[in-house]
C-alpha cells in the first residue's frame, strides 16, 4: 500500500488544521478512542526515559510532528576492518542522505541492552546525534529527531535558532564554504534560512559527550524498529512534545487526525465551562459540565 506523506496531508485544509493542534496527549487519546491503542494491550507511546533535549527553545511545547524515518544502531562489529576504518560514519551518512522534507529522524540504539563485558557496555554509550547531524538533517528538510539513546552538542543545536550574528570562527567557516559567493548578504541568507526553520526538536534518553565512531554503527536504515514495546515502521507518523512521544501508524493517520479535531473541540468546551465557573458566571457542578459535553474529560 502506498504510504501517505506529510506533503499530501498538508494539501488538505482539515488535515493541516489537525496537524497545527495535535499534541502527544491528543494523539494517544485518538488512538484509544479508535481502538488502535488498547489500555493494557497495544501501545504507541514511547518510554518515559525519552525526553526533550535541545533545538526548540522558543517553543514551550517543544513540539514536532512528521513522518518517521527510521534507523537502528548496534555496537560496532568490525572496527578494525579497512572499510570501517575508512568511513566509520557510513551508516549515518546513508541515513541522512535518505531523509525527506517533513521527516523526523527516529533512531533506536543499543543503550537499553546489557552486554556481558565492560567494553561493550561502554560502547553502547556512543552519542549518535549531535550538532552536525542536526545541520545536515535541516538541509534535507527534516524537522526533528527522536533518539532512543544519548545525544550531544545541545548548545550548538540551540544556537542555530538564536537571533544574532555568527561568531568569528563560524563566519570564517561559512565564508570558506561560500568561496567566491561569500558576502554579508549571503551570510545573512544562511541565518535567515535557520530562523525560517525555527526549530529542530531533539529528543533522547539524555546527553553524553561521546562520539558514535568506533562505538555504535547504523546497520539498518528505513526498516522497522522497536523502541520499548512500540514497533515503528518507516514513514509512520510521530508527534513529540513535553508529555511524550506517540507513533501513529501511517495507514490510520487521517482517521487519527480527524479524531484529534473532535477531541480538541470537546476539550475547549469543558475548559470554557470550567473557567467561566471559576470567574463566577455559573455554578454548574462538574457532573453537569461533563454531561453537557457528552462525557468528555
PDB file of C-alpha atoms in Angstrom:
ATOM      1  CA  UNK A   1       0.000   0.000   0.000  1.00  0.00           C
ATOM      2  CA  UNK A   2       1.253   3.474  -0.899  1.00  0.00           C
ATOM      3  CA  UNK A   3       2.406   5.455   2.130  1.00  0.00           C
ATOM      4  CA  UNK A   4       0.745   8.774   2.936  1.00  0.00           C
ATOM      5  CA  UNK A   5       3.228  11.652   3.019  1.00  0.00           C
ATOM      6  CA  UNK A   6       3.336  14.852   5.049  1.00  0.00           C
ATOM      7  CA  UNK A   7       3.017  16.823   1.828  1.00  0.00           C
ATOM      8  CA  UNK A   8      -0.251  15.047   0.966  1.00  0.00           C
ATOM      9  CA  UNK A   9      -1.696  15.758   4.406  1.00  0.00           C
ATOM     10  CA  UNK A  10      -0.737  19.420   4.230  1.00  0.00           C
ATOM     11  CA  UNK A  11      -2.685  19.845   0.975  1.00  0.00           C
ATOM     12  CA  UNK A  12      -5.903  19.072   2.867  1.00  0.00           C
ATOM     13  CA  UNK A  13      -7.183  22.081   4.868  1.00  0.00           C
ATOM     14  CA  UNK A  14      -8.757  19.913   7.575  1.00  0.00           C
ATOM     15  CA  UNK A  15      -5.661  17.740   7.981  1.00  0.00           C
ATOM     16  CA  UNK A  16      -3.487  20.854   8.030  1.00  0.00           C
ATOM     17  CA  UNK A  17      -5.559  22.246  10.901  1.00  0.00           C
ATOM     18  CA  UNK A  18      -5.299  18.958  12.812  1.00  0.00           C
ATOM     19  CA  UNK A  19      -1.516  18.959  12.394  1.00  0.00           C
ATOM     20  CA  UNK A  20      -1.388  22.509  13.765  1.00  0.00           C
ATOM     21  CA  UNK A  21      -3.127  21.473  17.014  1.00  0.00           C
ATOM     22  CA  UNK A  22      -2.012  17.868  17.533  1.00  0.00           C
ATOM     23  CA  UNK A  23      -0.025  17.021  20.630  1.00  0.00           C
ATOM     24  CA  UNK A  24       1.042  13.735  22.180  1.00  0.00           C
ATOM     25  CA  UNK A  25      -1.989  13.570  24.508  1.00  0.00           C
ATOM     26  CA  UNK A  26      -4.443  14.183  21.662  1.00  0.00           C
ATOM     27  CA  UNK A  27      -2.669  11.528  19.586  1.00  0.00           C
ATOM     28  CA  UNK A  28      -2.769   8.968  22.393  1.00  0.00           C
ATOM     29  CA  UNK A  29      -6.430   9.696  23.187  1.00  0.00           C
ATOM     30  CA  UNK A  30      -7.331   9.417  19.498  1.00  0.00           C
ATOM     31  CA  UNK A  31      -5.625   6.037  19.204  1.00  0.00           C
ATOM     32  CA  UNK A  32      -7.521   4.892  22.316  1.00  0.00           C
ATOM     33  CA  UNK A  33     -10.903   6.063  21.032  1.00  0.00           C
ATOM     34  CA  UNK A  34     -10.339   4.443  17.633  1.00  0.00           C
ATOM     35  CA  UNK A  35      -9.465   1.131  19.324  1.00  0.00           C
ATOM     36  CA  UNK A  36      -5.964   1.113  17.831  1.00  0.00           C
ATOM     37  CA  UNK A  37      -4.220   1.591  21.173  1.00  0.00           C
ATOM     38  CA  UNK A  38      -5.692  -0.594  23.902  1.00  0.00           C
ATOM     39  CA  UNK A  39      -5.255   0.058  27.632  1.00  0.00           C
ATOM     40  CA  UNK A  40      -3.415  -2.984  28.947  1.00  0.00           C
ATOM     41  CA  UNK A  41      -2.578  -4.029  25.389  1.00  0.00           C
ATOM     42  CA  UNK A  42      -1.081  -2.467  22.282  1.00  0.00           C
ATOM     43  CA  UNK A  43       0.730   0.805  22.965  1.00  0.00           C
ATOM     44  CA  UNK A  44       2.022   3.541  20.689  1.00  0.00           C
ATOM     45  CA  UNK A  45       3.661   5.876  23.219  1.00  0.00           C
ATOM     46  CA  UNK A  46       7.428   5.635  23.683  1.00  0.00           C
ATOM     47  CA  UNK A  47       9.212   5.030  27.018  1.00  0.00           C
ATOM     48  CA  UNK A  48       9.253   7.873  29.567  1.00  0.00           C
ATOM     49  CA  UNK A  49      13.061   7.906  29.527  1.00  0.00           C
ATOM     50  CA  UNK A  50      12.977   9.695  26.158  1.00  0.00           C
ATOM     51  CA  UNK A  51      12.544  13.441  26.635  1.00  0.00           C
ATOM     52  CA  UNK A  52      13.256  16.803  25.032  1.00  0.00           C
ATOM     53  CA  UNK A  53      16.921  17.837  24.992  1.00  0.00           C
ATOM     54  CA  UNK A  54      17.524  20.693  22.529  1.00  0.00           C
ATOM     55  CA  UNK A  55      16.532  22.551  19.384  1.00  0.00           C
ATOM     56  CA  UNK A  56      13.212  24.200  20.258  1.00  0.00           C
ATOM     57  CA  UNK A  57      13.928  26.716  22.996  1.00  0.00           C
ATOM     58  CA  UNK A  58      11.438  29.233  21.576  1.00  0.00           C
ATOM     59  CA  UNK A  59       8.585  26.680  21.614  1.00  0.00           C
ATOM     60  CA  UNK A  60       7.385  25.960  25.156  1.00  0.00           C
ATOM     61  CA  UNK A  61       5.807  22.693  23.973  1.00  0.00           C
ATOM     62  CA  UNK A  62       8.999  21.617  22.159  1.00  0.00           C
ATOM     63  CA  UNK A  63       6.570  20.020  19.707  1.00  0.00           C
ATOM     64  CA  UNK A  64       7.378  18.227  16.480  1.00  0.00           C
ATOM     65  CA  UNK A  65       5.144  16.263  14.098  1.00  0.00           C
ATOM     66  CA  UNK A  66       6.278  14.444  10.993  1.00  0.00           C
ATOM     67  CA  UNK A  67       6.873  11.172   9.192  1.00  0.00           C
ATOM     68  CA  UNK A  68       9.318   8.846  10.936  1.00  0.00           C
ATOM     69  CA  UNK A  69      12.464   7.943   9.030  1.00  0.00           C
ATOM     70  CA  UNK A  70      13.909   5.027  10.938  1.00  0.00           C
ATOM     71  CA  UNK A  71      17.377   3.707  11.678  1.00  0.00           C
ATOM     72  CA  UNK A  72      18.792   1.127  14.074  1.00  0.00           C
ATOM     73  CA  UNK A  73      22.262   1.235  15.610  1.00  0.00           C
ATOM     74  CA  UNK A  74      24.315  -1.561  17.181  1.00  0.00           C
ATOM     75  CA  UNK A  75      27.724  -2.000  18.770  1.00  0.00           C
ATOM     76  CA  UNK A  76      30.377  -1.751  16.030  1.00  0.00           C
ATOM     77  CA  UNK A  77      31.008  -5.277  14.730  1.00  0.00           C
ATOM     78  CA  UNK A  78      34.307  -4.913  12.851  1.00  0.00           C
ATOM     79  CA  UNK A  79      36.109  -1.750  13.978  1.00  0.00           C
ATOM     80  CA  UNK A  80      39.435  -2.999  12.580  1.00  0.00           C
ATOM     81  CA  UNK A  81      38.160  -3.668   9.059  1.00  0.00           C
ATOM     82  CA  UNK A  82      39.613  -1.402   6.343  1.00  0.00           C
ATOM     83  CA  UNK A  83      36.135  -0.365   5.173  1.00  0.00           C
ATOM     84  CA  UNK A  84      35.057   0.709   8.651  1.00  0.00           C
ATOM     85  CA  UNK A  85      38.357   2.446   9.335  1.00  0.00           C
ATOM     86  CA  UNK A  86      37.969   4.376   6.076  1.00  0.00           C
ATOM     87  CA  UNK A  87      34.440   5.570   6.891  1.00  0.00           C
ATOM     88  CA  UNK A  88      33.132   4.935  10.422  1.00  0.00           C
ATOM     89  CA  UNK A  89      30.102   7.142   9.681  1.00  0.00           C
ATOM     90  CA  UNK A  90      28.914   5.264   6.591  1.00  0.00           C
ATOM     91  CA  UNK A  91      25.605   4.263   8.194  1.00  0.00           C
ATOM     92  CA  UNK A  92      24.841   7.769   9.441  1.00  0.00           C
ATOM     93  CA  UNK A  93      25.602   9.201   6.000  1.00  0.00           C
ATOM     94  CA  UNK A  94      23.257   6.704   4.328  1.00  0.00           C
ATOM     95  CA  UNK A  95      20.549   7.638   6.814  1.00  0.00           C
ATOM     96  CA  UNK A  96      20.822  11.409   6.362  1.00  0.00           C
ATOM     97  CA  UNK A  97      21.004  11.003   2.576  1.00  0.00           C
ATOM     98  CA  UNK A  98      17.556   9.385   2.551  1.00  0.00           C
ATOM     99  CA  UNK A  99      15.757  11.976   4.708  1.00  0.00           C
ATOM    100  CA  UNK A 100      12.869  13.802   3.035  1.00  0.00           C
ATOM    101  CA  UNK A 101      11.144  17.116   3.809  1.00  0.00           C
ATOM    102  CA  UNK A 102       8.857  16.711   6.821  1.00  0.00           C
ATOM    103  CA  UNK A 103      10.693  13.668   8.184  1.00  0.00           C
ATOM    104  CA  UNK A 104      11.537  13.116  11.841  1.00  0.00           C
ATOM    105  CA  UNK A 105      14.672  11.051  12.404  1.00  0.00           C
ATOM    106  CA  UNK A 106      13.675   8.150  14.682  1.00  0.00           C
ATOM    107  CA  UNK A 107      16.603   6.044  15.845  1.00  0.00           C
ATOM    108  CA  UNK A 108      16.976   3.019  18.100  1.00  0.00           C
ATOM    109  CA  UNK A 109      20.347   2.353  19.735  1.00  0.00           C
ATOM    110  CA  UNK A 110      21.658  -0.423  22.000  1.00  0.00           C
ATOM    111  CA  UNK A 111      21.502   1.861  25.070  1.00  0.00           C
ATOM    112  CA  UNK A 112      18.903  -0.405  26.759  1.00  0.00           C
ATOM    113  CA  UNK A 113      20.866  -3.616  26.131  1.00  0.00           C
ATOM    114  CA  UNK A 114      23.040  -5.307  28.738  1.00  0.00           C
ATOM    115  CA  UNK A 115      26.261  -6.809  27.390  1.00  0.00           C
ATOM    116  CA  UNK A 116      28.480  -9.460  29.007  1.00  0.00           C
ATOM    117  CA  UNK A 117      31.584  -7.272  29.226  1.00  0.00           C
ATOM    118  CA  UNK A 118      32.543  -3.737  30.229  1.00  0.00           C
ATOM    119  CA  UNK A 119      33.933  -2.863  26.785  1.00  0.00           C
ATOM    120  CA  UNK A 120      30.617  -3.387  25.024  1.00  0.00           C
ATOM    121  CA  UNK A 121      28.687  -1.694  27.821  1.00  0.00           C
ATOM    122  CA  UNK A 122      30.847   1.394  27.273  1.00  0.00           C
ATOM    123  CA  UNK A 123      30.466   1.271  23.503  1.00  0.00           C
ATOM    124  CA  UNK A 124      26.672   1.370  23.712  1.00  0.00           C
ATOM    125  CA  UNK A 125      27.041   4.911  25.096  1.00  0.00           C
ATOM    126  CA  UNK A 126      28.030   6.488  21.782  1.00  0.00           C
ATOM    127  CA  UNK A 127      26.235   9.772  21.140  1.00  0.00           C
ATOM    128  CA  UNK A 128      24.533   9.028  17.831  1.00  0.00           C
ATOM    129  CA  UNK A 129      23.087  12.523  17.327  1.00  0.00           C
ATOM    130  CA  UNK A 130      24.613  15.979  17.568  1.00  0.00           C
ATOM    131  CA  UNK A 131      25.076  19.381  16.021  1.00  0.00           C
ATOM    132  CA  UNK A 132      26.408  18.262  12.649  1.00  0.00           C
ATOM    133  CA  UNK A 133      23.675  15.693  12.005  1.00  0.00           C
ATOM    134  CA  UNK A 134      21.115  18.319  13.003  1.00  0.00           C
ATOM    135  CA  UNK A 135      22.527  20.827  10.491  1.00  0.00           C
ATOM    136  CA  UNK A 136      22.702  18.190   7.749  1.00  0.00           C
ATOM    137  CA  UNK A 137      19.158  16.994   8.501  1.00  0.00           C
ATOM    138  CA  UNK A 138      17.869  20.557   8.301  1.00  0.00           C
ATOM    139  CA  UNK A 139      19.456  20.865   4.871  1.00  0.00           C
ATOM    140  CA  UNK A 140      17.437  17.822   3.742  1.00  0.00           C
ATOM    141  CA  UNK A 141      14.177  19.239   5.121  1.00  0.00           C
ATOM    142  CA  UNK A 142      13.855  17.101   8.250  1.00  0.00           C
ATOM    143  CA  UNK A 143      12.045  18.701  11.197  1.00  0.00           C
ATOM    144  CA  UNK A 144      13.257  16.866  14.316  1.00  0.00           C
ATOM    145  CA  UNK A 145      14.825  13.774  15.858  1.00  0.00           C
ATOM    146  CA  UNK A 146      13.681  11.200  18.414  1.00  0.00           C
ATOM    147  CA  UNK A 147      16.523   9.017  19.671  1.00  0.00           C
ATOM    148  CA  UNK A 148      16.313   6.022  21.981  1.00  0.00           C
ATOM    149  CA  UNK A 149      19.801   6.787  23.211  1.00  0.00           C
ATOM    150  CA  UNK A 150      22.153   9.642  24.078  1.00  0.00           C
ATOM    151  CA  UNK A 151      22.770  12.806  22.089  1.00  0.00           C
ATOM    152  CA  UNK A 152      25.269  15.658  22.376  1.00  0.00           C
ATOM    153  CA  UNK A 153      26.039  19.233  21.186  1.00  0.00           C
ATOM    154  CA  UNK A 154      22.907  20.698  22.761  1.00  0.00           C
ATOM    155  CA  UNK A 155      24.364  24.216  22.926  1.00  0.00           C
ATOM    156  CA  UNK A 156      25.325  24.095  19.254  1.00  0.00           C
ATOM    157  CA  UNK A 157      21.874  22.855  18.248  1.00  0.00           C
ATOM    158  CA  UNK A 158      20.164  25.593  20.264  1.00  0.00           C
ATOM    159  CA  UNK A 159      22.450  28.238  18.752  1.00  0.00           C
ATOM    160  CA  UNK A 160      21.142  27.523  15.242  1.00  0.00           C
ATOM    161  CA  UNK A 161      17.838  29.224  16.046  1.00  0.00           C
ATOM    162  CA  UNK A 162      19.013  32.253  18.011  1.00  0.00           C
ATOM    163  CA  UNK A 163      18.873  35.737  16.562  1.00  0.00           C
ATOM    164  CA  UNK A 164      22.188  37.492  16.161  1.00  0.00           C
ATOM    165  CA  UNK A 165      25.410  37.178  14.215  1.00  0.00           C
ATOM    166  CA  UNK A 166      27.530  34.078  13.787  1.00  0.00           C
ATOM    167  CA  UNK A 167      30.688  34.053  15.899  1.00  0.00           C
ATOM    168  CA  UNK A 168      34.041  34.759  14.225  1.00  0.00           C
ATOM    169  CA  UNK A 169      35.044  31.109  13.757  1.00  0.00           C
ATOM    170  CA  UNK A 170      31.654  30.188  12.313  1.00  0.00           C
ATOM    171  CA  UNK A 171      31.863  33.148   9.948  1.00  0.00           C
ATOM    172  CA  UNK A 172      35.256  32.007   8.669  1.00  0.00           C
ATOM    173  CA  UNK A 173      33.908  28.517   8.005  1.00  0.00           C
ATOM    174  CA  UNK A 174      30.864  29.877   6.179  1.00  0.00           C
ATOM    175  CA  UNK A 175      33.000  32.203   4.078  1.00  0.00           C
ATOM    176  CA  UNK A 176      35.242  29.285   3.098  1.00  0.00           C
ATOM    177  CA  UNK A 177      32.198  27.176   2.187  1.00  0.00           C
ATOM    178  CA  UNK A 178      30.733  30.012   0.099  1.00  0.00           C
ATOM    179  CA  UNK A 179      34.032  30.729  -1.658  1.00  0.00           C
ATOM    180  CA  UNK A 180      33.516  33.423  -4.286  1.00  0.00           C
ATOM    181  CA  UNK A 181      29.896  33.776  -3.162  1.00  0.00           C
ATOM    182  CA  UNK A 182      30.968  34.929   0.305  1.00  0.00           C
ATOM    183  CA  UNK A 183      29.300  38.224   1.231  1.00  0.00           C
ATOM    184  CA  UNK A 184      27.373  39.776   4.102  1.00  0.00           C
ATOM    185  CA  UNK A 185      24.165  39.328   2.121  1.00  0.00           C
ATOM    186  CA  UNK A 186      24.738  35.603   1.610  1.00  0.00           C
ATOM    187  CA  UNK A 187      25.776  35.093   5.239  1.00  0.00           C
ATOM    188  CA  UNK A 188      22.514  36.784   6.210  1.00  0.00           C
ATOM    189  CA  UNK A 189      20.623  34.401   3.891  1.00  0.00           C
ATOM    190  CA  UNK A 190      22.056  31.466   5.843  1.00  0.00           C
ATOM    191  CA  UNK A 191      20.953  32.941   9.169  1.00  0.00           C
ATOM    192  CA  UNK A 192      17.533  33.690   7.651  1.00  0.00           C
ATOM    193  CA  UNK A 193      17.197  30.076   6.488  1.00  0.00           C
ATOM    194  CA  UNK A 194      17.877  28.844  10.029  1.00  0.00           C
ATOM    195  CA  UNK A 195      15.421  31.295  11.566  1.00  0.00           C
ATOM    196  CA  UNK A 196      12.800  30.309   8.979  1.00  0.00           C
ATOM    197  CA  UNK A 197      13.193  26.670  10.019  1.00  0.00           C
ATOM    198  CA  UNK A 198      12.636  27.984  13.544  1.00  0.00           C
ATOM    199  CA  UNK A 199      13.363  24.811  15.450  1.00  0.00           C
ATOM    200  CA  UNK A 200      14.549  21.225  15.245  1.00  0.00           C
ATOM    201  CA  UNK A 201      13.417  19.480  18.433  1.00  0.00           C
ATOM    202  CA  UNK A 202      15.805  16.729  19.516  1.00  0.00           C
ATOM    203  CA  UNK A 203      14.583  14.065  21.929  1.00  0.00           C
ATOM    204  CA  UNK A 204      16.708  11.377  23.562  1.00  0.00           C
ATOM    205  CA  UNK A 205      17.364   9.474  26.771  1.00  0.00           C
ATOM    206  CA  UNK A 206      19.971  12.003  27.897  1.00  0.00           C
ATOM    207  CA  UNK A 207      23.221  13.638  26.873  1.00  0.00           C
ATOM    208  CA  UNK A 208      26.753  12.277  26.667  1.00  0.00           C
ATOM    209  CA  UNK A 209      29.858  13.892  25.135  1.00  0.00           C
ATOM    210  CA  UNK A 210      30.861  10.691  23.329  1.00  0.00           C
ATOM    211  CA  UNK A 211      31.231  10.171  19.581  1.00  0.00           C
ATOM    212  CA  UNK A 212      29.481   7.273  17.874  1.00  0.00           C
ATOM    213  CA  UNK A 213      32.587   6.320  15.853  1.00  0.00           C
ATOM    214  CA  UNK A 214      34.110   3.000  16.999  1.00  0.00           C
ATOM    215  CA  UNK A 215      31.245   2.600  19.463  1.00  0.00           C
ATOM    216  CA  UNK A 216      27.986   2.243  17.538  1.00  0.00           C
ATOM    217  CA  UNK A 217      27.067   1.953  13.874  1.00  0.00           C
ATOM    218  CA  UNK A 218      23.862   2.284  11.871  1.00  0.00           C
ATOM    219  CA  UNK A 219      23.142  -1.145  10.413  1.00  0.00           C
ATOM    220  CA  UNK A 220      19.537  -0.630   9.305  1.00  0.00           C
ATOM    221  CA  UNK A 221      18.002   2.380   7.539  1.00  0.00           C
ATOM    222  CA  UNK A 222      14.333   2.692   6.590  1.00  0.00           C
ATOM    223  CA  UNK A 223      13.386  -0.622   8.197  1.00  0.00           C
ATOM    224  CA  UNK A 224      11.004  -1.284  11.076  1.00  0.00           C
ATOM    225  CA  UNK A 225      12.458  -0.704  14.539  1.00  0.00           C
ATOM    226  CA  UNK A 226      11.215  -1.374  18.068  1.00  0.00           C
ATOM    227  CA  UNK A 227      11.572   1.139  20.895  1.00  0.00           C
ATOM    228  CA  UNK A 228      10.225  -0.128  24.182  1.00  0.00           C
ATOM    229  CA  UNK A 229       7.198  -2.156  23.137  1.00  0.00           C
ATOM    230  CA  UNK A 230       6.392   0.065  20.171  1.00  0.00           C
ATOM    231  CA  UNK A 231       7.081  -1.095  16.617  1.00  0.00           C
ATOM    232  CA  UNK A 232       7.782   1.864  14.323  1.00  0.00           C
ATOM    233  CA  UNK A 233       7.636   1.404  10.567  1.00  0.00           C
ATOM    234  CA  UNK A 234       9.409   3.806   8.264  1.00  0.00           C
ATOM    235  CA  UNK A 235       7.015   6.662   7.358  1.00  0.00           C
ATOM    236  CA  UNK A 236       4.681   6.060  10.264  1.00  0.00           C
ATOM    237  CA  UNK A 237       3.935   9.434  11.828  1.00  0.00           C
ATOM    238  CA  UNK A 238       5.208  10.652  15.174  1.00  0.00           C
ATOM    239  CA  UNK A 239       4.336  13.555  17.445  1.00  0.00           C
ATOM    240  CA  UNK A 240       6.619  14.536  20.318  1.00  0.00           C
ATOM    241  CA  UNK A 241       6.280  17.211  22.977  1.00  0.00           C
ATOM    242  CA  UNK A 242       6.825  17.730  26.706  1.00  0.00           C
ATOM    243  CA  UNK A 243       4.314  15.000  27.576  1.00  0.00           C
ATOM    244  CA  UNK A 244       5.907  12.258  25.486  1.00  0.00           C
ATOM    245  CA  UNK A 245       6.138  10.800  22.010  1.00  0.00           C
ATOM    246  CA  UNK A 246       3.364   8.932  20.198  1.00  0.00           C
ATOM    247  CA  UNK A 247       3.636   6.907  16.995  1.00  0.00           C
ATOM    248  CA  UNK A 248       0.697   6.981  14.563  1.00  0.00           C
ATOM    249  CA  UNK A 249       0.619   4.134  12.025  1.00  0.00           C
ATOM    250  CA  UNK A 250       0.760   5.559   8.510  1.00  0.00           C
ATOM    251  CA  UNK A 251      -2.385   3.767   7.355  1.00  0.00           C
ATOM    252  CA  UNK A 252      -4.588   5.373  10.033  1.00  0.00           C
ATOM    253  CA  UNK A 253      -3.110   8.872  10.180  1.00  0.00           C
ATOM    254  CA  UNK A 254      -6.128  10.529   8.521  1.00  0.00           C
ATOM    255  CA  UNK A 255      -8.548   8.907  10.973  1.00  0.00           C
ATOM    256  CA  UNK A 256      -6.358   9.879  13.919  1.00  0.00           C
ATOM    257  CA  UNK A 257      -6.074  13.486  12.763  1.00  0.00           C
ATOM    258  CA  UNK A 258      -9.851  13.686  12.279  1.00  0.00           C
ATOM    259  CA  UNK A 259     -10.337  12.368  15.819  1.00  0.00           C
ATOM    260  CA  UNK A 260      -7.835  14.958  17.108  1.00  0.00           C
ATOM    261  CA  UNK A 261     -10.114  17.740  15.813  1.00  0.00           C
ATOM    262  CA  UNK A 262     -13.089  16.171  17.596  1.00  0.00           C
ATOM    263  CA  UNK A 263     -11.185  15.767  20.882  1.00  0.00           C
ATOM    264  CA  UNK A 264      -9.856  19.317  20.734  1.00  0.00           C
ATOM    265  CA  UNK A 265     -13.378  20.704  20.334  1.00  0.00           C
ATOM    266  CA  UNK A 266     -14.566  18.741  23.378  1.00  0.00           C
ATOM    267  CA  UNK A 267     -11.568  19.894  25.406  1.00  0.00           C
ATOM    268  CA  UNK A 268     -12.219  23.521  24.576  1.00  0.00           C
ATOM    269  CA  UNK A 269     -15.896  23.235  25.588  1.00  0.00           C
ATOM    270  CA  UNK A 270     -15.128  21.737  29.020  1.00  0.00           C
ATOM    271  CA  UNK A 271     -12.237  24.174  29.510  1.00  0.00           C
ATOM    272  CA  UNK A 272     -14.509  27.149  28.750  1.00  0.00           C
ATOM    273  CA  UNK A 273     -17.172  25.956  31.209  1.00  0.00           C
ATOM    274  CA  UNK A 274     -14.535  25.391  33.908  1.00  0.00           C
ATOM    275  CA  UNK A 275     -13.056  28.869  33.571  1.00  0.00           C
ATOM    276  CA  UNK A 276     -16.405  30.642  33.364  1.00  0.00           C
ATOM    277  CA  UNK A 277     -17.345  28.778  36.587  1.00  0.00           C
ATOM    278  CA  UNK A 278     -14.059  29.932  38.161  1.00  0.00           C
ATOM    279  CA  UNK A 279     -14.931  33.547  37.333  1.00  0.00           C
ATOM    280  CA  UNK A 280     -18.386  33.167  38.897  1.00  0.00           C
ATOM    281  CA  UNK A 281     -20.515  33.217  35.746  1.00  0.00           C
ATOM    282  CA  UNK A 282     -22.253  29.965  36.712  1.00  0.00           C
ATOM    283  CA  UNK A 283     -22.196  27.325  39.451  1.00  0.00           C
ATOM    284  CA  UNK A 284     -22.839  24.156  37.466  1.00  0.00           C
ATOM    285  CA  UNK A 285     -21.264  21.059  39.011  1.00  0.00           C
ATOM    286  CA  UNK A 286     -18.559  19.014  37.334  1.00  0.00           C
ATOM    287  CA  UNK A 287     -21.229  16.353  36.722  1.00  0.00           C
ATOM    288  CA  UNK A 288     -23.366  18.843  34.809  1.00  0.00           C
ATOM    289  CA  UNK A 289     -20.422  20.219  32.859  1.00  0.00           C
ATOM    290  CA  UNK A 290     -19.162  16.802  31.795  1.00  0.00           C
ATOM    291  CA  UNK A 291     -22.677  15.556  30.954  1.00  0.00           C
ATOM    292  CA  UNK A 292     -23.332  18.664  28.858  1.00  0.00           C
ATOM    293  CA  UNK A 293     -20.347  17.803  26.694  1.00  0.00           C
ATOM    294  CA  UNK A 294     -21.063  14.135  26.178  1.00  0.00           C
ATOM    295  CA  UNK A 295     -18.927  12.762  28.999  1.00  0.00           C
ATOM    296  CA  UNK A 296     -15.756  14.328  27.643  1.00  0.00           C
ATOM    297  CA  UNK A 297     -12.971  14.757  30.172  1.00  0.00           C
TER     298      UNK A 297
END
